[in-house]
GROMACS .gro file of C-alpha atoms in nm:
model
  192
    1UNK     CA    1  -1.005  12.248  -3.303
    2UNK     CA    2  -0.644  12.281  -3.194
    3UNK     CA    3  -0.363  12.064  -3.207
    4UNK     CA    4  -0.301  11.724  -3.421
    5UNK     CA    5  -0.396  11.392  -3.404
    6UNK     CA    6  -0.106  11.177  -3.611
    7UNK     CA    7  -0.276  10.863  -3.793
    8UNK     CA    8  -0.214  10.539  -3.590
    9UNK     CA    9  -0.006  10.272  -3.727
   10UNK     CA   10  -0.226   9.994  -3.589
   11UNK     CA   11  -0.169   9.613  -3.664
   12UNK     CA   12  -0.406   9.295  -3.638
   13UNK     CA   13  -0.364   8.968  -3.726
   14UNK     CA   14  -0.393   9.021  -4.054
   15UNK     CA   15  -0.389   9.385  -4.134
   16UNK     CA   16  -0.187   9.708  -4.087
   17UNK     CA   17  -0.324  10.068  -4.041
   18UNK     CA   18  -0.078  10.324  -4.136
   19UNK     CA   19  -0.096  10.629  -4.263
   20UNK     CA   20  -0.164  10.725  -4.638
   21UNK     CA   21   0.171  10.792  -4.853
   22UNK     CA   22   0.197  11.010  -5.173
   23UNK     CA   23   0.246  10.658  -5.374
   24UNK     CA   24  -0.049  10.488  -5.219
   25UNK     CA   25  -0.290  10.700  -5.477
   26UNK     CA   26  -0.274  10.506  -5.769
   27UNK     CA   27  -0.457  10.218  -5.556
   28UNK     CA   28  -0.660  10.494  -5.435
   29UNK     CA   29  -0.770  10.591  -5.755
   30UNK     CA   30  -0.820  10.177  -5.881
   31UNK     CA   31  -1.096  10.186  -5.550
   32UNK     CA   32  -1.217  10.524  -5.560
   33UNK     CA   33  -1.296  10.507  -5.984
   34UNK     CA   34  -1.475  10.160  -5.977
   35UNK     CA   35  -1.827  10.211  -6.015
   36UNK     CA   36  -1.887   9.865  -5.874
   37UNK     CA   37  -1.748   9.935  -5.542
   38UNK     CA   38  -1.886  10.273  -5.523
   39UNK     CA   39  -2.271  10.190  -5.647
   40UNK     CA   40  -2.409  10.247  -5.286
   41UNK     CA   41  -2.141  10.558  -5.215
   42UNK     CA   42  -2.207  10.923  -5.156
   43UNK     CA   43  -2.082  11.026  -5.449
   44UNK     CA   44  -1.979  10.943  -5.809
   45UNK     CA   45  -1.650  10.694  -5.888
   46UNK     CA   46  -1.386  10.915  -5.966
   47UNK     CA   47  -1.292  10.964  -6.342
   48UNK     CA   48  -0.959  11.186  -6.204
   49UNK     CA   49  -0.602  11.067  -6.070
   50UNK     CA   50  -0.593  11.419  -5.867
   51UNK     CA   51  -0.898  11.340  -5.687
   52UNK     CA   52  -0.693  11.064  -5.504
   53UNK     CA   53  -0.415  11.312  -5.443
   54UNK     CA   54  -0.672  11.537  -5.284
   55UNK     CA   55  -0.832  11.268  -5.092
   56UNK     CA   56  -0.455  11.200  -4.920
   57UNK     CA   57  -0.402  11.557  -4.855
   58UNK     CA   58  -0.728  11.628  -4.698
   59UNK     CA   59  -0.645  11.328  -4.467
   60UNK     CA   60  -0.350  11.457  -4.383
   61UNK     CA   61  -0.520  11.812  -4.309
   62UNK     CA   62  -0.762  11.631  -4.100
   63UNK     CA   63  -0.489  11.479  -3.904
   64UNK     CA   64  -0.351  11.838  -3.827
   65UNK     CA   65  -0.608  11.979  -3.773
   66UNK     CA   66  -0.715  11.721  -3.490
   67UNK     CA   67  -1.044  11.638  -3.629
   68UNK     CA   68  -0.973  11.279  -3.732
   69UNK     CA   69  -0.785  11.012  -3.865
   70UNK     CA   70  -0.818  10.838  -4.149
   71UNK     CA   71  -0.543  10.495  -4.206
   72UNK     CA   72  -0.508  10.327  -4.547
   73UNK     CA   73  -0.528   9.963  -4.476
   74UNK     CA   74  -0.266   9.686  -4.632
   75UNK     CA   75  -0.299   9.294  -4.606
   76UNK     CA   76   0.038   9.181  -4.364
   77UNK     CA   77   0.065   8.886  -4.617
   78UNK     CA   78   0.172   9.034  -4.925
   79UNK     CA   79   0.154   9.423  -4.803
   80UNK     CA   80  -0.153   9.497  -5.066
   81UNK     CA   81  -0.309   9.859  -5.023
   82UNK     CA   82  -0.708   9.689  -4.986
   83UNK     CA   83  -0.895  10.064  -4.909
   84UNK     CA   84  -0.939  10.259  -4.609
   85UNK     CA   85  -1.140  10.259  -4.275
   86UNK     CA   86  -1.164  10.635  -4.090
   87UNK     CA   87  -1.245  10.831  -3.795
   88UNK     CA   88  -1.426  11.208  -3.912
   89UNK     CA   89  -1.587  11.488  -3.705
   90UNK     CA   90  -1.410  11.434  -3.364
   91UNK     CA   91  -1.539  11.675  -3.144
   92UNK     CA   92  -1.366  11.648  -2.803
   93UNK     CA   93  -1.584  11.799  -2.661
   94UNK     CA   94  -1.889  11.583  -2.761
   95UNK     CA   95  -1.660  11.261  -2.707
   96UNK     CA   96  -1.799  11.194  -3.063
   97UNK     CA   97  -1.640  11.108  -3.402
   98UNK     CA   98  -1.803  10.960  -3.779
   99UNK     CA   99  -1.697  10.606  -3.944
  100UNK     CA  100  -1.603  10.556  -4.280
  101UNK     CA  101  -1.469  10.323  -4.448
  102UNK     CA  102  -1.405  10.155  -4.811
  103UNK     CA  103  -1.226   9.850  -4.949
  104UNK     CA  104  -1.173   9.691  -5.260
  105UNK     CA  105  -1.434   9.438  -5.376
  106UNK     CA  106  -1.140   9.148  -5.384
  107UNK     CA  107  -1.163   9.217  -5.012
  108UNK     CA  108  -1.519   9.178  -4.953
  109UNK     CA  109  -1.660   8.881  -4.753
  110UNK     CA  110  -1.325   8.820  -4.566
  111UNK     CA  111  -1.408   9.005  -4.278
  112UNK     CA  112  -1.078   9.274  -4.279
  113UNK     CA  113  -1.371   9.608  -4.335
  114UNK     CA  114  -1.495   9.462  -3.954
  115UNK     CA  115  -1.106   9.329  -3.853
  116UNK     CA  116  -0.969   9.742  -3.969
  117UNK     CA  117  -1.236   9.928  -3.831
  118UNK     CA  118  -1.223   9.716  -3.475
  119UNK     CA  119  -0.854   9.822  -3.447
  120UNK     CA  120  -0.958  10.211  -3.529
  121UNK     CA  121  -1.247  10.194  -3.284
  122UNK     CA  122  -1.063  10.049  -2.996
  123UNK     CA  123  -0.782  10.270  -3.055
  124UNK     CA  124  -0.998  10.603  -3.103
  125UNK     CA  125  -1.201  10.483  -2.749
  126UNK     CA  126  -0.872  10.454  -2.537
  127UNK     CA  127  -0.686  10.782  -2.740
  128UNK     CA  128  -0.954  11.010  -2.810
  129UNK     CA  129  -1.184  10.889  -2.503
  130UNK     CA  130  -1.519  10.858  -2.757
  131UNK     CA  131  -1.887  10.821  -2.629
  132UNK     CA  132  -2.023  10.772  -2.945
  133UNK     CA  133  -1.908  10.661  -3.260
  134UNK     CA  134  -2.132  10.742  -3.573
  135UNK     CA  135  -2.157  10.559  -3.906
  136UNK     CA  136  -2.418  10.575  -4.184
  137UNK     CA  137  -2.496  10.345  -4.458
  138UNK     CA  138  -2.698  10.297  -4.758
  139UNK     CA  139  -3.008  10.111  -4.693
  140UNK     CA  140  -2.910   9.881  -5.001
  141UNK     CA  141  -2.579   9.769  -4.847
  142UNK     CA  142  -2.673   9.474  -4.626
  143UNK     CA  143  -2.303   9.367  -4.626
  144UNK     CA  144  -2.176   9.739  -4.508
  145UNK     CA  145  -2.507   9.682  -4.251
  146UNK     CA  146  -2.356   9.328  -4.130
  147UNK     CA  147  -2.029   9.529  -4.050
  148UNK     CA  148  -2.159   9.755  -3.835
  149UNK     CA  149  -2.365   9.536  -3.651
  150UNK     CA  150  -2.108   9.251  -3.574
  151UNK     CA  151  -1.889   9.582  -3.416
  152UNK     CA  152  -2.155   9.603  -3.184
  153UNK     CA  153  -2.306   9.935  -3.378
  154UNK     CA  154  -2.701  10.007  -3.317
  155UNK     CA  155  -2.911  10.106  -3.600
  156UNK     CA  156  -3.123  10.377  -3.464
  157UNK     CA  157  -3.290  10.554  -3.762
  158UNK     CA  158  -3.344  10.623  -4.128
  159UNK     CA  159  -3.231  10.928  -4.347
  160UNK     CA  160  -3.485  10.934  -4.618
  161UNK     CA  161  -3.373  11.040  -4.944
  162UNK     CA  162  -3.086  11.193  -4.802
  163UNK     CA  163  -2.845  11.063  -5.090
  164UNK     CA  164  -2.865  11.197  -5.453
  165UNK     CA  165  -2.589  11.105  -5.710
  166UNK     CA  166  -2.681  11.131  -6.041
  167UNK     CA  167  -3.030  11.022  -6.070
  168UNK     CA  168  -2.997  10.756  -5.819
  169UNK     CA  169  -3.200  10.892  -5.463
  170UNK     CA  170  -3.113  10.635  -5.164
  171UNK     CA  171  -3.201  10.640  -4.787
  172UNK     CA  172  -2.961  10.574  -4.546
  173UNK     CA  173  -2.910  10.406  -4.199
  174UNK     CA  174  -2.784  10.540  -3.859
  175UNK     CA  175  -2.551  10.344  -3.669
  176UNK     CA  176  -2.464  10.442  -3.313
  177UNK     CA  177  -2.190  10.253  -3.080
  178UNK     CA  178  -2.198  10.412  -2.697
  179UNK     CA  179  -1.824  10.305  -2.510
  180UNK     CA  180  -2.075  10.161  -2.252
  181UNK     CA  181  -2.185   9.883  -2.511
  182UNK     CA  182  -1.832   9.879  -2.731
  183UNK     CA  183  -1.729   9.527  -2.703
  184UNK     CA  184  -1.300   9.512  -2.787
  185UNK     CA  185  -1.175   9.206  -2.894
  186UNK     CA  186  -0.937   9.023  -2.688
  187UNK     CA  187  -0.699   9.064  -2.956
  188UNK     CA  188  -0.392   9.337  -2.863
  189UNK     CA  189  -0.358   9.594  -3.160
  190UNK     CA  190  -0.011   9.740  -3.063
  191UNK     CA  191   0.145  10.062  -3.285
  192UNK     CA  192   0.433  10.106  -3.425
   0.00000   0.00000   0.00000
């Protein structure tokens, strides 16, 4: 892959996307170490302050390397770092790219995962001219699931057993969202 891909500043109504600082990773490490928030992750909470330093700089390799982009999210109201949402894998020439995403639980149930990753999507489908947009979730996270599915995402399969961490084996679900069914909201996400 040649050539970067600078992180969006994007803004909603109630949210800003911006790119990750150097003093954003001791809120990184508060999300990334709680084993609550993590229980259906990929991998194990953190238990070290450099693997948030890590995370940043492999974001910011990502975006220089042009394979993604990957925005820490704040509230507008009181400009509170509340977790991430992120674009992986874009492969121009598959028009494809991977969503991630992660937010504090005091965030949960207030719709900004959906709100974030909205903004991302319809800015990665005008910038980076997607197909297909990706996303995978445990089976066990219904309110990850709900997510997906209100951004118009299809589930079209199971992984089984394609998760170990620790002793805990989980299957996961494959979203897909095709640009012919993404749906943008009417709201305008302008940068900065």
């Amino acid at each position: 892959m040649s050539g970067s891909l600078p992180t969006p500043s994007l803004h909603t109504a109630r949210l800003r996307l911006r790119a990750f600082e150097d003093t954003d990773a001791h809120d990184l490490f508060a999300l990334h170490s709680s084993a609550y928030v993590l229980r259906y992750w990929d991998a194990p909470p953190w238990s070290e302050r450099v693997r948030a330093e890590r995370f940043i700089a492999a974001g910011r390799r990502m975006a220089q390397e042009g394979t993604g982009a990957r925005p820490a999210v704040e509230r507008l109201s009181d400009g509170a770092f509340i977790g991430w949402c992120g674009l992986s894998g874009w492969n121009p020439d598959y028009r494809s790219a991977s969503l991630g995403y992660c937010f504090g639980d005091a965030a949960w149930g207030q719709g900004y995962a959906t709100e974030a990753a909205r903004a991302l999507l319809r800015w990665a489908f005008d910038t980076l001219d997607l197909n297909r947009v990706q996303a995978e979730t445990d089976t066990r996270n219904l309110a990850s699931a709900r997510v997906l599915e209100k951004l118009g995402f299809v589930r079209e399969g199971t992984l089984r057993e394609n998760c170990v961490v620790g002793d805990d084996v989980s299957d996961s679900w494959v979203y897909g969202l095709l640009r012919r069914d993404w749906q943008p909201s009417a709201e305008p996400v302008p940068g900065r």
